[in-house]
Amino acid sequence: MTRRAGRRTRPRSRDARKLMRAAFFVPAVFLLVLLVVYPVAQTVYLSFFSRSGQFAGLDNYGAVLSDRDTIDLSDTRLPYGTLIHNAIWISIHLPLSLFTGLFLALTLQKVRGAAIVKSMIFLGMVTPLVVGGIILRFLFDERSGIVPVGLGLLGVHSLAIQWTAFPATLLFGLILGSVWLWTGFSMIVYSAGVTTIPRDYFEAALIDGASSWRTFRKITWPLLRPITLVVVTMTLLWELKLFDIVIAAADPGGGVSGAADVLALQMFRYGFVNIPRQYNEAAVVATLLTFLTLVIAGSLFRRILLGAPKKKRRFHLVGGLRRMLHI
Amino acid sequence: MGQPSDTSGGSASATDYVPRKGAARAWLIPIVLLVAGLVVGTGVGWYVAQPPAKAAPMIVLGPWSGSEQAAFIPVLDLFTRTTGIPYEYRTARQEDLATDLPIDFAASRSRGDLIFMTSSFIKQAGADGHASSLTGVVSESGYAPGALDPVKNGSAIYGGAYTGKVKPGFWYRHSFFDAHGFQPPTTWAEFGTLLANIDTAIPGPNNAVLSGDPGWVLSDITEHFIATYGGPTMHRQLTAGTLAWTDTSVRNVFANYLVPSLQSGHWSAPRNFQTGYSEFWAESYGLYFMGSWITVEAAITDSTDLGVFSLPEAPGAKGIVFGPDYFFVPKYSTHLNDAKELAKFLASEPAQEEQIRHGGNLATAKGVSITDYPLVDAGVARLLEGKEVLPDLDDTKGNPFSGVFWSQLKGLWADPTTLDTVLQNIQAAA
């Protein structure tokens, strides 16, 4: 009887289920459209119009990309412009934080009390980046900062200076400081990844007499590739969005001569510092950042959310990224 | 079948209980609607039930905290005693307000009823229709000629000048100078010798002059060099944008005075200006270029030990930068009349006399006598005598110029040989 009653009610319950899904779905879609889709569309729209509201085509893009704040290769000395600075940041920060995190994860694997050490390293990750930026300012103070004072004691007097007062030391100091703040992320993700590799593989390698390096190269590294993909993607996204650490450690102008200026800071200045406001130029930078972010995030989402992509696509997207990053 | 079964002799077992799906769904919709209704209802109720804005006191936003705030509060208290209008003072950095206020204004709101802000911001707010006109509230005749020019659009006045700070030059400790037999310099050559002697007297390199960070401190130093060795006219022309920073006359001021001095190695790298007060007072540095507010800084425990000298003058070049604290009343103030009443009061002689009594400030209102100042401020006020008073260059021009100017000057401090690049970049933003 119950079964028959169930059959009778099934069509109604299916409708009710659809209704229920819609009831849950519609508010989310409404909020998504209101708070994400509309602002993004409005930003892209704004980037193609002049301040007076007239269609400007790609003029704003041309103006921003030809702005010396964006790319400045007129001199061999810093600054080089925000786009180049972001690229420098990526080229140094990404490999350093990735491999330091991997090294720590592997080293601390069998160490007693590793959890405490990992927690201490991970503290940098949970510290707000604004606070991190301010800490860096103190670390680089020539009188009380541990970095210049320490280097002075080691006899490196050329670096026993106020790091935030000179273009090169400012940019590279911030990059190194951010490695300290971000390494905890890659270490934790790699630590989790290492535990997923079956122990049998390592035991077999041991029996076969493989060296540690060979074991790492042939077993650990290949099996950690999905983890590496996640770390690389998340780090790249973070590097593109860099803002708080720079504004806290330097200033809204990107520090001395703009040596630590980055894209997000440039966008902030266009939109919220300069008078009159340059919303259209800010929208251009925001659009460029969104585009770059989507290209990178798209690869990860395709891989993680949609499963392994078809071979051809994999060749273009994930494979391209891997080749680019040599992973 | 299909019903909860009691197998434990009393309470129902969770594994045996099979809920009726239809019934659960039937309950879920009203619950969702109820929760949604509660959220919406609470929001609407909160909005409707907000106390009327008039019940809250007028909000005054100013950049001062600590000892500077303590010197300002008695003025506001005097206003409340005189008029019966209550107030609430909140500290707000002008750099932050420059970001936040335009967002407020776009929503026809304001987080303050009377706000102290840079003159360039006030002028722009007036032009954009966000600032109330203070014409008739603040009178130009109560100030020195031209004092309100930076906050005027045509004949309309959008701001008032409160007391101000002068950037007189290099501060030193009398006790330190006496101990080493130093004297304030009277010529450019003596200035160079003094820096060298101070650097010798204090252990470690680059200790003669403390350069403050952020960039506005470097801007003040640079303006002092321009006003002294380029003259008031050059300073005014650079402010107005009628003279190029790359002009030979401007370049000469940098190349002949500021750059050689920086290259002498007696200036520190830019350091946090707030910790600088303590470092200067502890004699880690001999000289500190700072505004007149240094006299009321907490780190300066005995302001009578402070002395100040300007750069030795070049013939005929007599100018000194004086930065009044400007205020305005946003159009969206919820206490418009009260705020205008306060504006009128702040521009008056009694308010400014009360302020200068606490030190660190000079009056802009006419009629305030030099005898009303504390001793150290009277000395600063005397430095103004016979000199042309100049507006703060970067405050008047505002962003994006200020940001570029500051960051380029930091670049010059880092590497004085980049002078021409620095001047070109400043000119590009001027």
Short mmCIF file of C-alpha atoms in Angstrom, two decimals, chain A:
data_model
loop_
_atom_site.label_atom_id
_atom_site.label_comp_id
_atom_site.label_asym_id
_atom_site.label_seq_id
_atom_site.Cartn_x
_atom_site.Cartn_y
_atom_site.Cartn_z
CA MET A 1 0.00 0.00 0.00
CA THR A 2 2.78 2.27 0.90
CA ARG A 3 4.53 1.47 -2.36
CA ARG A 4 1.41 2.19 -4.39
CA ALA A 5 0.82 5.40 -2.51
CA GLY A 6 4.44 6.27 -3.23
CA ARG A 7 3.89 5.69 -6.94
CA ARG A 8 0.85 7.90 -6.89
CA THR A 9 2.66 10.72 -5.17
CA ARG A 10 5.89 10.46 -7.20
CA PRO A 11 4.87 12.83 -10.03
CA ARG A 12 3.73 15.37 -7.48
CA SER A 13 6.84 14.91 -5.40
CA ARG A 14 8.99 15.35 -8.50
CA ASP A 15 7.29 18.65 -9.17
CA ALA A 16 7.70 19.62 -5.57
CA ARG A 17 11.37 18.67 -5.75
CA LYS A 18 11.80 20.86 -8.83
CA LEU A 19 10.01 23.66 -7.07
CA MET A 20 12.19 23.18 -4.06
CA ARG A 21 15.34 23.24 -6.16
CA ALA A 22 14.18 26.40 -7.84
CA ALA A 23 13.35 27.93 -4.49
CA PHE A 24 16.92 27.31 -3.35
CA PHE A 25 18.44 28.11 -6.71
CA VAL A 26 16.75 31.41 -7.51
CA PRO A 27 18.01 33.42 -4.50
CA ALA A 28 21.54 32.22 -5.15
CA VAL A 29 21.31 33.10 -8.83
CA PHE A 30 19.77 36.45 -7.97
CA LEU A 31 22.59 37.27 -5.58
CA LEU A 32 25.19 35.99 -8.02
CA VAL A 33 23.81 38.15 -10.82
CA LEU A 34 23.46 41.17 -8.56
CA LEU A 35 26.79 40.94 -6.79
CA VAL A 36 29.07 39.24 -9.30
CA VAL A 37 27.78 39.16 -12.88
CA TYR A 38 26.45 42.72 -12.98
CA PRO A 39 29.57 44.35 -11.45
CA VAL A 40 31.85 42.35 -13.73
CA ALA A 41 29.77 43.24 -16.80
CA GLN A 42 29.63 46.87 -15.71
CA THR A 43 33.39 46.94 -15.20
CA VAL A 44 34.06 45.50 -18.66
CA TYR A 45 31.49 47.93 -20.12
CA LEU A 46 33.14 50.85 -18.34
CA SER A 47 36.54 49.91 -19.71
CA PHE A 48 35.33 50.60 -23.26
CA PHE A 49 33.92 54.04 -22.56
CA SER A 50 35.49 57.43 -21.99
CA ARG A 51 35.02 59.49 -18.85
CA SER A 52 32.35 61.51 -20.64
CA GLY A 53 30.45 58.31 -21.41
CA GLN A 54 31.31 58.02 -25.10
CA PHE A 55 32.36 54.72 -26.66
CA ALA A 56 36.15 54.66 -26.72
CA GLY A 57 36.87 51.27 -28.23
CA LEU A 58 40.29 50.12 -27.15
CA ASP A 59 41.55 53.63 -26.43
CA ASN A 60 41.48 53.13 -22.67
CA TYR A 61 43.40 49.87 -23.02
CA GLY A 62 45.96 51.63 -25.20
CA ALA A 63 46.25 54.47 -22.70
CA VAL A 64 46.76 52.15 -19.74
CA LEU A 65 49.18 49.81 -21.49
CA SER A 66 51.24 52.72 -22.80
CA ASP A 67 51.25 54.39 -19.38
CA ARG A 68 54.75 54.32 -17.89
CA ASP A 69 53.17 53.14 -14.67
CA THR A 70 52.23 49.91 -16.49
CA ILE A 71 55.31 49.23 -18.59
CA ASP A 72 58.46 51.30 -18.31
CA LEU A 73 61.53 49.90 -19.99
CA SER A 74 63.17 53.26 -20.59
CA ASP A 75 65.85 52.49 -18.04
CA THR A 76 67.63 49.38 -16.89
CA ARG A 77 66.99 50.37 -13.28
CA LEU A 78 63.77 49.88 -11.38
CA PRO A 79 60.89 50.68 -11.73
CA TYR A 80 59.79 48.72 -14.79
CA GLY A 81 56.05 49.23 -14.43
CA THR A 82 53.30 47.28 -12.74
CA LEU A 83 52.90 44.58 -15.37
CA ILE A 84 56.61 43.76 -15.32
CA HIS A 85 56.70 43.93 -11.53
CA ASN A 86 53.89 41.40 -11.30
CA ALA A 87 55.82 39.20 -13.73
CA ILE A 88 59.01 39.56 -11.66
CA TRP A 89 57.01 38.73 -8.56
CA ILE A 90 55.65 35.58 -10.20
CA SER A 91 59.00 34.47 -11.59
CA ILE A 92 60.70 34.69 -8.19
CA HIS A 93 57.95 34.10 -5.67
CA LEU A 94 56.27 31.16 -7.39
CA PRO A 95 59.24 28.77 -7.64
CA LEU A 96 60.67 29.83 -4.29
CA SER A 97 57.48 29.35 -2.29
CA LEU A 98 56.55 26.19 -4.21
CA PHE A 99 59.85 24.38 -3.78
CA THR A 100 60.42 25.64 -0.24
CA GLY A 101 56.98 24.33 0.69
CA LEU A 102 57.69 21.01 -1.01
CA PHE A 103 61.08 20.73 0.66
CA LEU A 104 59.60 21.44 4.08
CA ALA A 105 56.72 19.03 3.54
CA LEU A 106 59.08 16.21 2.61
CA THR A 107 61.67 17.05 5.26
CA LEU A 108 59.18 17.34 8.07
CA GLN A 109 57.41 14.14 7.05
CA LYS A 110 59.24 11.94 9.50
CA VAL A 111 60.39 14.49 12.03
CA ARG A 112 59.21 14.36 15.61
CA GLY A 113 57.23 17.44 16.57
CA ALA A 114 56.78 18.33 12.92
CA ALA A 115 53.24 19.50 13.60
CA ILE A 116 54.56 22.29 15.83
CA VAL A 117 57.09 23.39 13.21
CA LYS A 118 54.45 23.26 10.50
CA SER A 119 52.08 25.30 12.63
CA MET A 120 54.73 27.95 13.12
CA ILE A 121 55.45 28.11 9.40
CA PHE A 122 51.73 28.19 8.64
CA LEU A 123 51.33 31.20 10.94
CA GLY A 124 52.61 33.37 8.10
CA MET A 125 49.70 32.16 6.00
CA VAL A 126 47.04 33.00 8.57
CA THR A 127 48.53 36.42 9.31
CA PRO A 128 46.56 39.15 7.51
CA LEU A 129 48.73 40.42 4.70
CA VAL A 130 48.35 44.01 5.84
CA VAL A 131 49.87 42.96 9.14
CA GLY A 132 52.48 40.98 7.22
CA GLY A 133 53.37 44.11 5.25
CA ILE A 134 53.81 46.14 8.41
CA ILE A 135 55.93 43.39 9.95
CA LEU A 136 58.12 43.45 6.84
CA ARG A 137 58.57 47.19 7.25
CA PHE A 138 59.99 46.58 10.71
CA LEU A 139 62.05 43.59 9.58
CA PHE A 140 63.74 45.79 6.98
CA ASP A 141 64.45 48.77 9.25
CA GLU A 142 68.15 49.56 9.17
CA ARG A 143 68.39 50.19 12.92
CA SER A 144 66.08 47.61 14.41
CA GLY A 145 65.21 45.25 11.56
CA ILE A 146 66.55 41.73 11.78
CA VAL A 147 67.43 41.59 8.08
CA PRO A 148 69.69 44.65 7.66
CA VAL A 149 71.15 44.32 11.15
CA GLY A 150 71.79 40.59 10.63
CA LEU A 151 73.41 41.20 7.27
CA GLY A 152 75.53 43.94 8.81
CA LEU A 153 76.75 41.55 11.46
CA LEU A 154 77.63 39.07 8.73
CA GLY A 155 79.70 41.72 7.03
CA VAL A 156 77.34 42.41 4.13
CA HIS A 157 77.39 46.17 4.73
CA SER A 158 75.95 47.03 1.33
CA LEU A 159 72.67 45.45 2.46
CA ALA A 160 72.73 46.78 6.02
CA ILE A 161 70.50 49.62 4.89
CA GLN A 162 66.89 50.76 5.13
CA TRP A 163 65.50 48.22 2.65
CA THR A 164 62.28 50.09 2.03
CA ALA A 165 64.17 53.23 1.00
CA PHE A 166 65.86 51.78 -2.08
CA PRO A 167 64.10 50.47 -5.21
CA ALA A 168 65.84 47.10 -5.56
CA THR A 169 65.83 46.16 -1.90
CA LEU A 170 62.22 47.25 -1.59
CA LEU A 171 60.91 45.07 -4.43
CA PHE A 172 63.03 42.02 -3.73
CA GLY A 173 62.60 42.42 0.02
CA LEU A 174 58.85 42.33 -0.37
CA ILE A 175 59.07 39.32 -2.67
CA LEU A 176 61.23 37.43 -0.20
CA GLY A 177 58.98 38.48 2.66
CA SER A 178 55.94 37.24 0.80
CA VAL A 179 57.69 33.90 0.26
CA TRP A 180 57.89 33.62 4.03
CA LEU A 181 54.21 34.49 4.33
CA TRP A 182 53.02 32.15 1.57
CA THR A 183 55.28 29.11 1.99
CA GLY A 184 52.97 27.73 4.68
CA PHE A 185 50.28 27.24 2.07
CA SER A 186 52.35 25.11 -0.29
CA MET A 187 53.85 23.21 2.65
CA ILE A 188 50.45 22.26 4.04
CA VAL A 189 49.02 21.28 0.65
CA TYR A 190 52.10 19.22 -0.19
CA SER A 191 52.06 17.63 3.27
CA ALA A 192 48.52 16.47 2.62
CA GLY A 193 49.49 15.31 -0.87
CA VAL A 194 52.45 13.26 0.30
CA THR A 195 50.22 11.22 2.60
CA THR A 196 48.13 10.10 -0.40
CA ILE A 197 51.07 8.33 -2.09
CA PRO A 198 50.91 4.61 -1.28
CA ARG A 199 53.83 3.51 0.88
CA ASP A 200 54.23 0.39 -1.26
CA TYR A 201 55.83 2.47 -4.00
CA PHE A 202 58.54 3.74 -1.69
CA GLU A 203 59.11 0.27 -0.23
CA ALA A 204 59.44 -1.21 -3.70
CA ALA A 205 61.89 1.52 -4.65
CA LEU A 206 63.87 0.84 -1.48
CA ILE A 207 64.03 -2.88 -2.26
CA ASP A 208 65.15 -2.09 -5.81
CA GLY A 209 67.95 0.03 -4.34
CA ALA A 210 66.76 3.36 -5.75
CA SER A 211 68.48 6.42 -4.36
CA SER A 212 66.50 9.10 -2.50
CA TRP A 213 66.83 11.50 -5.41
CA ARG A 214 65.68 8.87 -7.90
CA THR A 215 62.74 7.96 -5.64
CA PHE A 216 61.78 11.59 -5.48
CA ARG A 217 62.15 12.12 -9.21
CA LYS A 218 60.35 8.96 -10.31
CA ILE A 219 57.70 8.53 -7.61
CA THR A 220 57.12 11.53 -5.36
CA TRP A 221 57.30 14.33 -7.90
CA PRO A 222 55.14 12.70 -10.62
CA LEU A 223 52.49 11.63 -8.12
CA LEU A 224 52.39 15.10 -6.62
CA ARG A 225 51.65 16.69 -9.99
CA PRO A 226 47.96 17.35 -9.25
CA ILE A 227 48.97 18.98 -5.97
CA THR A 228 51.59 21.04 -7.77
CA LEU A 229 48.93 22.19 -10.21
CA VAL A 230 46.77 23.41 -7.35
CA VAL A 231 49.68 25.16 -5.62
CA VAL A 232 50.86 26.80 -8.84
CA THR A 233 47.38 27.98 -9.74
CA MET A 234 46.52 29.35 -6.32
CA THR A 235 49.90 31.06 -6.01
CA LEU A 236 49.58 32.64 -9.44
CA LEU A 237 46.14 33.95 -8.58
CA TRP A 238 47.48 35.39 -5.34
CA GLU A 239 50.38 37.01 -7.14
CA LEU A 240 48.09 38.67 -9.64
CA LYS A 241 45.92 40.09 -6.86
CA LEU A 242 48.85 41.40 -4.80
CA PHE A 243 47.84 44.59 -3.05
CA ASP A 244 47.69 44.63 0.72
CA ILE A 245 51.25 43.60 1.44
CA VAL A 246 52.61 46.29 -0.88
CA ILE A 247 50.42 49.13 0.34
CA ALA A 248 51.21 48.24 3.96
CA ALA A 249 54.95 47.84 3.50
CA ALA A 250 55.36 50.72 1.05
CA ASP A 251 52.62 53.23 0.17
CA PRO A 252 49.80 53.67 -2.39
CA GLY A 253 52.38 54.85 -4.91
CA GLY A 254 54.28 51.58 -4.76
CA GLY A 255 57.10 52.90 -2.59
CA VAL A 256 60.31 54.57 -3.62
CA SER A 257 59.99 55.64 -7.29
CA GLY A 258 57.12 53.16 -7.60
CA ALA A 259 59.59 50.28 -7.46
CA ALA A 260 57.13 47.90 -5.79
CA ASP A 261 54.09 49.06 -7.73
CA VAL A 262 51.75 46.28 -8.89
CA LEU A 263 48.64 46.07 -11.07
CA ALA A 264 46.10 45.98 -8.26
CA LEU A 265 47.68 49.03 -6.64
CA GLN A 266 47.62 50.86 -9.95
CA MET A 267 43.92 50.02 -10.26
CA PHE A 268 43.35 51.34 -6.73
CA ARG A 269 45.09 54.61 -7.56
CA TYR A 270 43.12 55.08 -10.77
CA GLY A 271 39.83 54.40 -9.03
CA PHE A 272 40.20 55.70 -5.51
CA VAL A 273 43.19 57.99 -5.12
CA ASN A 274 43.60 60.13 -8.20
CA ILE A 275 41.48 63.24 -8.52
CA PRO A 276 39.50 63.31 -10.69
CA ARG A 277 38.77 59.61 -10.40
CA GLN A 278 39.85 57.54 -13.39
CA TYR A 279 37.21 54.84 -13.19
CA ASN A 280 37.55 53.86 -16.84
CA GLU A 281 41.26 53.25 -16.50
CA ALA A 282 40.66 51.38 -13.26
CA ALA A 283 38.12 49.24 -15.11
CA VAL A 284 40.73 48.45 -17.77
CA VAL A 285 43.19 47.16 -15.18
CA ALA A 286 40.40 45.25 -13.43
CA THR A 287 39.37 43.66 -16.72
CA LEU A 288 42.93 42.69 -17.54
CA LEU A 289 43.36 41.18 -14.08
CA THR A 290 40.07 39.32 -14.37
CA PHE A 291 41.03 37.99 -17.78
CA LEU A 292 44.42 36.77 -16.58
CA THR A 293 42.83 35.25 -13.50
CA LEU A 294 40.17 33.47 -15.54
CA VAL A 295 42.70 32.01 -17.93
CA ILE A 296 44.64 30.53 -15.03
CA ALA A 297 41.68 29.56 -12.87
CA GLY A 298 39.90 28.06 -15.87
CA SER A 299 42.59 25.44 -16.24
CA LEU A 300 42.27 24.42 -12.62
CA PHE A 301 38.48 24.36 -12.61
CA ARG A 302 38.42 22.28 -15.78
CA ARG A 303 40.77 19.84 -14.19
CA ILE A 304 39.20 19.67 -10.75
CA LEU A 305 35.51 20.28 -11.29
CA LEU A 306 34.94 18.70 -14.68
CA GLY A 307 37.42 15.85 -14.33
CA ALA A 308 40.23 15.03 -16.73
CA PRO A 309 39.63 16.96 -19.94
CA LYS A 310 39.72 15.42 -23.38
CA LYS A 311 43.15 14.80 -24.71
CA LYS A 312 43.01 17.54 -27.30
CA ARG A 313 41.84 20.13 -24.81
CA ARG A 314 44.24 18.88 -22.24
CA PHE A 315 46.98 19.48 -24.74
CA HIS A 316 45.91 23.10 -25.10
CA LEU A 317 45.03 24.07 -21.57
CA VAL A 318 46.51 21.99 -18.82
CA GLY A 319 49.32 20.72 -20.98
CA GLY A 320 50.14 24.23 -22.09
CA LEU A 321 50.30 25.43 -18.54
CA ARG A 322 52.40 22.47 -17.53
CA ARG A 323 54.83 22.98 -20.38
CA MET A 324 54.99 26.63 -19.56
CA LEU A 325 55.83 25.87 -15.96
CA HIS A 326 57.93 22.80 -16.74
CA ILE A 327 55.91 20.55 -14.43
#
